[in-house]
CSV table of C-alpha atoms in Angstrom, one decimal:
chain,number,residue,atom,x,y,z
A,1,MET,CA,18.6,25.7,-1.4
A,2,ALA,CA,16.6,24.1,-4.2
A,3,PRO,CA,13.0,25.0,-3.9
A,4,LEU,CA,10.4,23.2,-6.1
A,5,SER,CA,7.1,24.7,-6.8
A,6,PHE,CA,4.0,23.8,-8.9
A,7,PRO,CA,2.3,27.0,-10.2
A,8,SER,CA,-1.4,27.0,-10.7
A,9,ALA,CA,-2.7,27.4,-14.3
A,10,GLY,CA,-3.8,30.8,-15.3
A,11,PRO,CA,-7.3,32.1,-16.5
A,12,GLY,CA,-8.8,29.9,-19.0
A,13,ALA,CA,-6.5,27.0,-18.2
A,14,LYS,CA,-7.4,23.4,-17.6
A,15,SER,CA,-8.6,22.3,-14.2
A,16,ASP,CA,-5.5,20.1,-13.7
A,17,PRO,CA,-3.0,22.1,-11.5
A,18,LEU,CA,0.0,20.1,-13.0
A,19,CYS,CA,-0.9,20.8,-16.6
A,20,LEU,CA,2.2,22.2,-18.0
A,21,SER,CA,1.6,22.7,-21.6
A,22,PRO,CA,1.7,26.2,-23.2
A,23,ASP,CA,-2.1,26.3,-23.4
A,24,CYS,CA,-2.3,25.7,-19.6
A,25,LEU,CA,0.3,28.3,-18.6
A,26,PRO,CA,-0.2,31.8,-20.2
A,27,SER,CA,3.3,32.8,-19.1
A,28,ASP,CA,6.4,31.5,-17.4
A,29,PRO,CA,5.6,31.4,-13.7
A,30,LEU,CA,9.3,30.9,-12.4
A,31,PRO,CA,10.5,34.6,-12.6
A,32,ASP,CA,8.3,35.9,-10.1
A,33,GLN,CA,8.8,33.0,-7.6
A,34,ALA,CA,12.4,33.2,-8.2
A,35,ASP,CA,12.5,36.7,-7.0
A,36,SER,CA,10.4,35.8,-3.9
A,37,TRP,CA,12.9,33.0,-3.0
A,38,LEU,CA,15.9,35.4,-3.4
A,39,GLN,CA,14.1,37.9,-1.1
A,40,LEU,CA,13.5,35.2,1.4
A,41,VAL,CA,17.1,34.1,1.4
A,42,ASP,CA,18.2,37.6,2.1
A,43,ARG,CA,15.5,38.2,4.7
A,44,LEU,CA,16.8,35.0,6.5
A,45,ASN,CA,20.4,36.1,6.2
A,46,ILE,CA,21.6,32.7,4.8
A,47,LYS,CA,24.0,31.8,2.0
A,48,ALA,CA,22.2,29.7,-0.7
A,49,PHE,CA,21.7,29.1,-4.3
A,50,VAL,CA,18.2,29.3,-5.5
A,51,ASN,CA,17.1,26.8,-8.2
A,52,LEU,CA,13.6,26.5,-9.5
A,53,THR,CA,12.2,24.1,-11.9
A,54,LEU,CA,8.9,23.2,-13.6
A,55,ALA,CA,8.0,19.6,-13.8
A,56,SER,CA,4.9,17.2,-14.2
A,57,SER,CA,5.4,15.7,-10.9
A,58,VAL,CA,7.2,16.3,-7.5
A,59,ARG,CA,9.4,13.4,-8.2
A,60,HIS,CA,10.4,14.5,-11.7
A,61,GLY,CA,11.0,18.0,-10.3
A,62,THR,CA,13.2,16.7,-7.6
A,63,GLN,CA,15.3,14.7,-10.0
A,64,GLN,CA,16.0,17.8,-12.2
A,65,LEU,CA,16.9,19.9,-9.1
A,66,LEU,CA,19.3,17.2,-8.0
A,67,PHE,CA,20.9,17.3,-11.4
A,68,ILE,CA,21.1,21.1,-11.7
A,69,SER,CA,21.5,22.5,-8.2
A,70,GLY,CA,24.6,24.2,-7.3
A,71,LEU,CA,27.5,25.8,-9.2
A,72,GLY,CA,30.7,24.0,-10.2
A,73,GLY,CA,32.4,22.3,-7.5
A,74,MET,CA,29.8,23.7,-5.0
A,75,ARG,CA,27.1,21.1,-5.7
A,76,PRO,CA,25.0,19.9,-2.8
A,77,ASN,CA,25.6,16.3,-1.5
A,78,THR,CA,22.7,16.4,1.0
A,79,ILE,CA,18.9,16.5,0.4
A,80,ALA,CA,16.6,17.6,3.4
A,81,LEU,CA,13.0,16.8,3.2
A,82,GLY,CA,10.1,17.2,5.7
A,83,PHE,CA,8.6,14.0,7.0
A,84,TYR,CA,5.6,12.7,5.2
A,85,ASP,CA,2.8,13.5,7.9
A,86,HIS,CA,-0.8,13.6,7.6
A,87,PRO,CA,-1.4,16.9,9.6
A,88,PRO,CA,-1.5,19.8,7.2
A,89,PRO,CA,1.9,21.8,7.1
A,90,LEU,CA,2.4,25.1,8.7
A,91,ASP,CA,2.8,27.8,6.3
A,92,ASN,CA,4.7,30.5,8.2
A,93,VAL,CA,6.0,32.3,5.0
A,94,SER,CA,2.6,33.2,3.8
A,95,GLN,CA,1.6,34.8,7.0
A,96,PRO,CA,1.9,38.7,6.9
A,97,THR,CA,3.3,38.6,10.4
A,98,ALA,CA,6.4,36.8,9.0
A,99,PHE,CA,7.6,40.0,7.2
A,100,SER,CA,7.1,43.7,7.8
A,101,ARG,CA,4.3,45.4,5.7
A,102,ASP,CA,6.8,46.5,3.1
A,103,GLU,CA,7.9,43.0,2.4
A,104,ALA,CA,5.0,41.4,0.6
A,105,ILE,CA,7.2,38.7,-0.9
A,106,TRP,CA,4.9,35.9,0.4
A,107,HIS,CA,2.3,36.6,-2.4
A,108,ASP,CA,4.3,34.9,-5.0
A,109,PHE,CA,4.8,31.6,-3.1
A,110,PRO,CA,2.4,28.8,-4.0
A,111,SER,CA,0.0,27.6,-1.4
A,112,VAL,CA,0.6,24.6,0.6
A,113,TRP,CA,-1.4,21.4,1.1
A,114,THR,CA,-4.4,21.9,3.3
A,115,SER,CA,-6.4,19.5,5.3
A,116,GLY,CA,-9.0,17.7,3.3
A,117,GLY,CA,-7.5,18.5,0.0
A,118,PRO,CA,-5.5,16.1,-2.3
A,119,LYS,CA,-1.9,15.9,-1.7
A,120,GLN,CA,0.5,16.6,-4.7
A,121,LEU,CA,2.7,13.8,-3.4
A,122,SER,CA,1.8,10.1,-2.7
A,123,SER,CA,3.7,8.0,0.0
A,124,ARG,CA,5.1,5.9,-2.7
A,125,GLU,CA,6.4,9.0,-4.6
A,126,TYR,CA,7.8,10.3,-1.3
A,127,VAL,CA,9.9,7.1,-0.7
A,128,ALA,CA,10.8,6.9,-4.3
A,129,ILE,CA,12.4,10.6,-4.1
A,130,ILE,CA,14.5,9.2,-1.1
A,131,CYS,CA,15.6,6.3,-3.2
A,132,ASP,CA,16.5,8.5,-6.2
A,133,ALA,CA,18.6,10.8,-4.0
A,134,MET,CA,20.5,7.8,-2.5
A,135,LYS,CA,21.0,6.3,-6.0
A,136,MET,CA,22.5,9.9,-7.1
A,137,SER,CA,24.9,9.7,-4.1
A,138,ARG,CA,23.1,12.2,-2.0
A,139,ASN,CA,22.9,12.0,1.8
A,140,VAL,CA,19.2,12.2,2.9
A,141,LEU,CA,17.9,13.9,6.0
A,142,LEU,CA,14.1,13.5,6.9
A,143,ALA,CA,13.0,16.2,9.4
A,144,ARG,CA,10.0,15.5,11.7
A,145,TYR,CA,8.4,17.6,14.5
A,146,PHE,CA,10.7,20.6,13.7
A,147,ASP,CA,7.8,22.8,14.3
A,148,GLN,CA,8.3,22.1,18.0
A,149,LEU,CA,12.1,22.9,17.9
A,150,GLN,CA,13.2,25.4,20.6
A,151,LEU,CA,16.3,27.1,19.6
A,152,PRO,CA,19.0,27.6,22.4
A,153,GLN,CA,18.3,31.4,22.7
A,154,SER,CA,14.6,30.7,23.4
A,155,ILE,CA,15.0,28.4,26.4
A,156,GLY,CA,17.1,30.6,28.5
A,157,TRP,CA,20.8,30.7,29.3
A,158,ARG,CA,20.6,28.5,32.2
A,159,ALA,CA,19.1,25.6,30.4
A,160,GLN,CA,21.6,23.3,28.5
A,161,PRO,CA,20.5,22.1,25.1
A,162,LEU,CA,20.8,18.4,24.6
A,163,ILE,CA,21.5,16.8,21.3
A,164,ASP,CA,20.8,13.0,21.4
A,165,VAL,CA,22.5,10.8,18.8
A,166,TRP,CA,21.5,7.2,18.1
A,167,PRO,CA,24.3,6.0,15.7
A,168,ILE,CA,22.9,2.6,14.8
A,169,ASN,CA,20.3,1.2,12.7
A,170,LEU,CA,17.5,0.4,15.1
A,171,LEU,CA,15.6,-1.7,12.9
A,172,ARG,CA,18.7,-4.1,12.6
A,173,PRO,CA,19.8,-5.0,16.1
A,174,ASP,CA,22.4,-7.1,14.6
A,175,SER,CA,24.2,-4.0,13.4
A,176,ALA,CA,24.5,-2.5,16.8
A,177,ARG,CA,28.3,-3.5,17.1
A,178,TYR,CA,29.2,-2.0,13.6
A,179,VAL,CA,30.0,1.5,12.5
A,180,ASP,CA,28.9,2.3,8.9
A,181,THR,CA,29.0,5.4,6.6
A,182,SER,CA,25.4,6.5,7.9
A,183,SER,CA,26.6,6.2,11.7
A,184,LEU,CA,29.7,8.3,10.9
A,185,PHE,CA,27.6,10.9,9.1
A,186,LEU,CA,25.2,11.0,11.9
A,187,LEU,CA,28.1,11.8,14.3
A,188,GLN,CA,29.3,14.6,12.1
A,189,MET,CA,25.9,16.1,11.8
A,190,GLY,CA,25.5,16.1,15.6
A,191,CYS,CA,29.2,17.4,16.0
A,192,VAL,CA,28.6,20.1,13.5
A,193,LEU,CA,25.4,21.3,15.2
A,194,ALA,CA,27.2,21.4,18.6
A,195,MET,CA,30.0,23.5,17.1
A,196,THR,CA,27.7,26.3,15.7
A,197,ARG,CA,27.9,29.5,17.7
A,198,SER,CA,24.3,29.4,19.1
A,199,TRP,CA,24.5,25.7,20.1
A,200,ARG,CA,27.9,25.9,21.8
A,201,ARG,CA,26.5,25.3,25.3
A,202,ALA,CA,24.7,22.0,24.1
A,203,GLN,CA,25.7,18.6,25.3
A,204,LEU,CA,26.2,16.0,22.6
A,205,ARG,CA,25.2,12.5,24.0
A,206,LEU,CA,25.7,9.3,22.2
A,207,PHE,CA,23.6,6.2,23.0
A,208,LEU,CA,25.2,2.8,22.6
A,209,CYS,CA,22.7,0.0,22.6
A,210,VAL,CA,24.3,-3.1,24.0
A,211,GLN,CA,23.1,-6.5,25.0
A,212,SER,CA,23.9,-8.2,28.4
A,213,CYS,CA,25.6,-11.2,26.4
A,214,THR,CA,28.1,-9.0,24.8
A,215,SER,CA,31.2,-7.2,26.0
A,216,ARG,CA,29.8,-3.8,27.0
A,217,GLN,CA,33.1,-2.3,28.1
A,218,GLY,CA,34.9,-3.4,24.8
A,219,GLN,CA,32.1,-1.7,22.8
A,220,GLU,CA,32.3,1.3,24.8
A,221,ASP,CA,36.0,1.6,24.6
A,222,LYS,CA,35.8,1.1,20.8
A,223,LEU,CA,33.2,4.0,20.6
A,224,ARG,CA,35.3,6.2,22.8
A,225,GLN,CA,38.5,5.6,20.7
A,226,LEU,CA,36.5,6.6,17.5
A,227,LEU,CA,35.3,9.7,19.1
A,228,LYS,CA,38.8,10.6,20.1
A,229,ASP,CA,40.2,9.8,16.6
A,230,LEU,CA,37.4,12.1,15.0
A,231,ARG,CA,37.9,14.8,17.7
A,232,ILE,CA,34.2,14.7,18.8
A,233,ARG,CA,33.4,15.6,22.3
A,234,ALA,CA,30.4,13.7,23.5
A,235,LYS,CA,29.0,11.8,26.4
A,236,VAL,CA,28.5,8.1,25.9
A,237,GLN,CA,25.5,6.4,27.6
A,238,LEU,CA,25.1,2.7,27.5
A,239,VAL,CA,21.5,1.3,27.0
A,240,LEU,CA,20.7,-2.3,27.6
A,241,TRP,CA,17.9,-3.3,25.1
A,242,ASP,CA,17.7,-7.2,25.6
A,243,ASP,CA,13.9,-7.0,26.1
A,244,VAL,CA,13.6,-4.9,22.8
A,245,VAL,CA,15.8,-7.1,20.8
A,246,ALA,CA,13.9,-10.3,22.0
A,247,LEU,CA,10.9,-8.8,20.0
A,248,HIS,CA,12.7,-8.7,16.7
A,249,TRP,CA,12.0,-11.3,14.3
A,250,HIS,CA,15.6,-12.1,13.6
A,251,SER,CA,16.3,-13.0,17.2
A,252,ARG,CA,13.5,-15.4,17.2
A,253,GLN,CA,14.6,-17.1,14.0
A,254,GLU,CA,18.5,-16.9,14.1
A,255,ASP,CA,18.9,-20.5,14.4
A,256,SER,CA,16.5,-21.4,11.6
A,257,ALA,CA,17.5,-21.8,7.8
A,258,ASP,CA,15.5,-18.9,6.7
A,259,GLY,CA,16.9,-16.4,9.1
A,260,ALA,CA,19.1,-14.6,6.5
A,261,LEU,CA,18.6,-10.9,7.0
A,262,ASN,CA,18.1,-8.6,4.0
A,263,ALA,CA,16.2,-5.3,3.5
A,264,SER,CA,13.0,-6.7,2.0
A,265,SER,CA,12.6,-9.5,4.7
A,266,ASN,CA,13.5,-7.1,7.4
A,267,ILE,CA,10.8,-4.7,6.4
A,268,THR,CA,8.1,-7.3,6.0
A,269,SER,CA,8.9,-9.2,9.2
A,270,ILE,CA,9.4,-6.3,11.7
A,271,SER,CA,6.3,-6.1,13.9
A,272,ASN,CA,4.8,-2.9,15.3
A,273,GLU,CA,5.3,-4.3,18.8
A,274,TYR,CA,9.1,-4.1,18.1
A,275,LEU,CA,8.8,-0.7,16.5
A,276,THR,CA,6.8,0.7,19.6
A,277,ALA,CA,9.3,-1.0,22.1
A,278,VAL,CA,12.2,1.0,20.4
A,279,ASN,CA,10.2,4.1,20.3
A,280,GLN,CA,9.6,3.8,24.2
A,281,LEU,CA,13.2,2.9,24.7
A,282,ILE,CA,14.3,6.2,23.2
A,283,LEU,CA,11.7,8.2,25.2
A,284,GLN,CA,12.9,6.5,28.3
A,285,GLN,CA,16.4,7.8,28.0
A,286,SER,CA,15.3,11.2,27.8
A,287,SER,CA,11.8,12.6,27.1
A,288,THR,CA,12.7,16.2,26.4
A,289,PRO,CA,16.0,16.6,24.3
A,290,THR,CA,16.3,19.7,22.2
A,291,VAL,CA,16.7,17.5,19.1
A,292,ARG,CA,17.4,13.9,18.2
A,293,PHE,CA,19.3,12.4,15.4
A,294,LEU,CA,18.4,8.7,14.3
A,295,TYR,CA,19.8,6.4,11.7
A,296,LEU,CA,17.6,6.3,8.5
A,297,PRO,CA,17.6,2.9,6.9
A,298,ARG,CA,17.6,2.3,3.1
A,299,PRO,CA,14.3,1.8,1.7
A,300,PRO,CA,13.5,-1.6,0.2
A,301,ALA,CA,14.1,-2.4,-3.4
A,302,ASP,CA,10.5,-3.6,-3.8
A,303,THR,CA,8.5,-0.6,-4.5
A,304,ASN,CA,5.4,-2.3,-3.0
A,305,LEU,CA,6.9,-2.2,0.4
A,306,TYR,CA,7.3,1.6,0.3
A,307,PRO,CA,4.1,2.2,2.3
A,308,ARG,CA,5.2,-0.3,4.9
A,309,TYR,CA,8.7,1.3,5.2
A,310,LEU,CA,7.1,4.8,5.7
A,311,GLU,CA,4.8,3.4,8.3
A,312,GLN,CA,7.7,1.9,10.2
A,313,LEU,CA,9.5,5.3,10.2
A,314,GLU,CA,6.4,6.9,11.5
A,315,ILE,CA,6.0,4.5,14.4
A,316,LEU,CA,9.6,4.6,15.2
A,317,THR,CA,9.6,8.4,15.5
A,318,ARG,CA,6.0,8.8,16.9
A,319,GLY,CA,6.1,11.4,19.8
A,320,LEU,CA,9.8,12.1,19.7
A,321,GLY,CA,9.8,15.8,19.3
A,322,PRO,CA,12.3,17.5,16.8
A,323,THR,CA,14.0,14.4,15.2
A,324,LEU,CA,16.3,14.1,12.2
A,325,LEU,CA,16.6,10.8,10.4
A,326,VAL,CA,19.8,10.7,8.7
A,327,HIS,CA,21.3,8.4,6.0
A,328,GLY,CA,24.8,8.9,4.6
A,329,VAL,CA,26.0,7.5,1.2
A,330,SER,CA,29.7,8.8,1.2
A,331,ALA,CA,32.6,9.0,3.6
A,332,VAL,CA,32.5,12.3,5.4
A,333,THR,CA,35.3,11.9,8.2
A,334,SER,CA,39.0,11.1,8.0
A,335,THR,CA,41.6,10.3,10.7
A,336,GLN,CA,44.6,10.8,8.4
A,337,LEU,CA,44.9,14.4,9.1
């Protein structure tokens, strides 16, 4: 765990909440907040290192935390971020009902962004943080709608939790027949969740998108063999998506000279119609799984395309319920054991 906070300036300080000069901060604000984070870790009964940093921006603070977090060989290789949504975040920690009356630790946590107020993080900076993490060889997870997550113990013992995994890059239909590092990391994340004690009754479902012109049986057999090699128990479901692929720009230009597919051209050329069709395809397979795992594409190199990249992720995951977008940067599985 590597929390990042931006303390407010003390009495007599300048109005800029991110002013970090000695004149702005009468004392070091980190010790009190560090104690609060340590108490929170104990209260949640989890094992975690707590690292705090003071920085001029969220992005710079995240970079520092990526450098300093962990201890020795136990350095984190994955960064988890909440999705960049416009609704104000839920601040459960600051609510007195979150703890007993003698646990007033929430008083030392910084306040979260409220509706109508300026955000400390722009959409460009948010995507830049994702890029920074990938460049520093960190896996990236983006969590959306997790305030709607119903844990297995809350849905009753008769209901079976469903973990849906879509292990292909849905923005790149041409990649549907390949398995890359992110796909394998997706499978691992879903498998790890299904193996935890409270999720043992959950069913892991893998959705394999195929086209009618391809060998469906061959692709399914290949995926089942991969699952067998990785010792992952999952139900494979084939999904025909010819109508969806037909809306992708590459399908319409695959015979033209400028049909070469790269990240930048893909970002600028994908239509909202295609993204909406993919979103509806996911919903049609199952409207109410407990959690979904989707492939997180790499952001474009052109920083001017960051807002469009984020917009595409928003349309892709709109209304899907608890969804985890996953991007892996290093191999996490082995069949040599």
